[in-house]
């Protein structure tokens, strides 16, 4: 039996354990068991001086798992793993400084854009720890400034393909599957996760719309709700997009020997599995570099080209929504 002071009430409480032997080994086991029992009852009230970075991240992930969507949790989980691959999980939180964080990140040799992503998540973790009384002071985060991205890059929102560039890209694909997916993305303006999560019944030829009500999280291949409430929407199918959808349905049916083609608009193999974002992204990147001389991402396909090709249908779409 062991006594301990309850963190919240300040009262003395006790825990006990019974073993069937009274040996030195059994007494040691009993002590370890009692210590663990006390720690479990005091969970959530760990002193900052004893809190490690690994402990903090574990608590943060436990909270995230209960409070955010699965896809958001998965993204957070992988980022936290990346943090623990850079920093020792046994580091005491109370001894972490802004300079230590900056120097450790710089030593990784990773691009500043990557380091800024890690920095943002570290800030979120420490702020969560402060808000939940695991950390008493996070003022040092004010000195943990973003890393300067010295790479001269166009802003993503300024990137787009001209009509002739898109046609050249489509003609450059060696795989009909990737050509059709690229054409679909450029005509629909859908996010890649929304596109590869589509089912055949989401294509409504009668109303000339595509119903967007889900997306796929690439790393886990798990289906989740759209990114935001406004992302749950209907996308109008202009004639070019409608023809592309019919071509995709025919191609998928011809290529698939498994029942997967009956439900999924895009499949990556004869077993009806979802398209792999990584595989497609690599194919798109290689093809664009070969035929255009620069990289193209799935997100770029959503930009001004789709806006210009669908502009003449906007008035009709508004009438359709009103009806």
Short mmCIF file of N, CA and C in Angstrom, two decimals, residues 169 282-296:
data_model
loop_
_atom_site.label_atom_id
_atom_site.label_comp_id
_atom_site.label_asym_id
_atom_site.label_seq_id
_atom_site.Cartn_x
_atom_site.Cartn_y
_atom_site.Cartn_z
N UNK A 169 0.60 19.20 -72.37
CA UNK A 169 0.75 18.31 -71.22
C UNK A 169 -0.08 17.05 -71.38
N UNK A 282 3.73 12.14 -59.03
CA UNK A 282 5.04 11.88 -59.65
C UNK A 282 4.92 11.80 -61.17
N UNK A 283 3.86 11.16 -61.66
CA UNK A 283 3.65 11.05 -63.10
C UNK A 283 3.41 12.43 -63.72
N UNK A 284 2.62 13.25 -63.04
CA UNK A 284 2.34 14.61 -63.51
C UNK A 284 3.61 15.44 -63.53
N UNK A 285 4.39 15.34 -62.47
CA UNK A 285 5.63 16.11 -62.36
C UNK A 285 6.61 15.73 -63.47
N UNK A 286 6.82 14.41 -63.66
CA UNK A 286 7.78 13.95 -64.68
C UNK A 286 7.33 14.36 -66.08
N UNK A 287 6.04 14.20 -66.36
CA UNK A 287 5.53 14.52 -67.69
C UNK A 287 5.65 16.02 -67.97
N UNK A 288 5.29 16.85 -66.99
CA UNK A 288 5.37 18.30 -67.17
C UNK A 288 6.80 18.76 -67.39
N UNK A 289 7.73 18.19 -66.63
CA UNK A 289 9.14 18.56 -66.79
C UNK A 289 9.65 18.18 -68.17
N UNK A 290 9.16 17.05 -68.67
CA UNK A 290 9.62 16.56 -69.98
C UNK A 290 9.05 17.36 -71.14
N UNK A 291 7.76 17.70 -71.08
CA UNK A 291 7.13 18.35 -72.24
C UNK A 291 7.02 19.87 -72.10
N UNK A 292 7.02 20.36 -70.84
CA UNK A 292 6.87 21.80 -70.63
C UNK A 292 8.14 22.47 -70.12
N UNK A 293 8.99 21.67 -69.47
CA UNK A 293 10.22 22.23 -68.94
C UNK A 293 10.10 22.77 -67.54
N UNK A 294 8.95 22.55 -66.88
CA UNK A 294 8.78 22.98 -65.49
C UNK A 294 7.78 22.07 -64.80
N UNK A 295 7.82 22.09 -63.45
CA UNK A 295 6.95 21.21 -62.67
C UNK A 295 5.51 21.74 -62.67
N UNK A 296 4.58 20.81 -62.59
CA UNK A 296 3.16 21.13 -62.43
C UNK A 296 2.61 20.27 -61.30
#
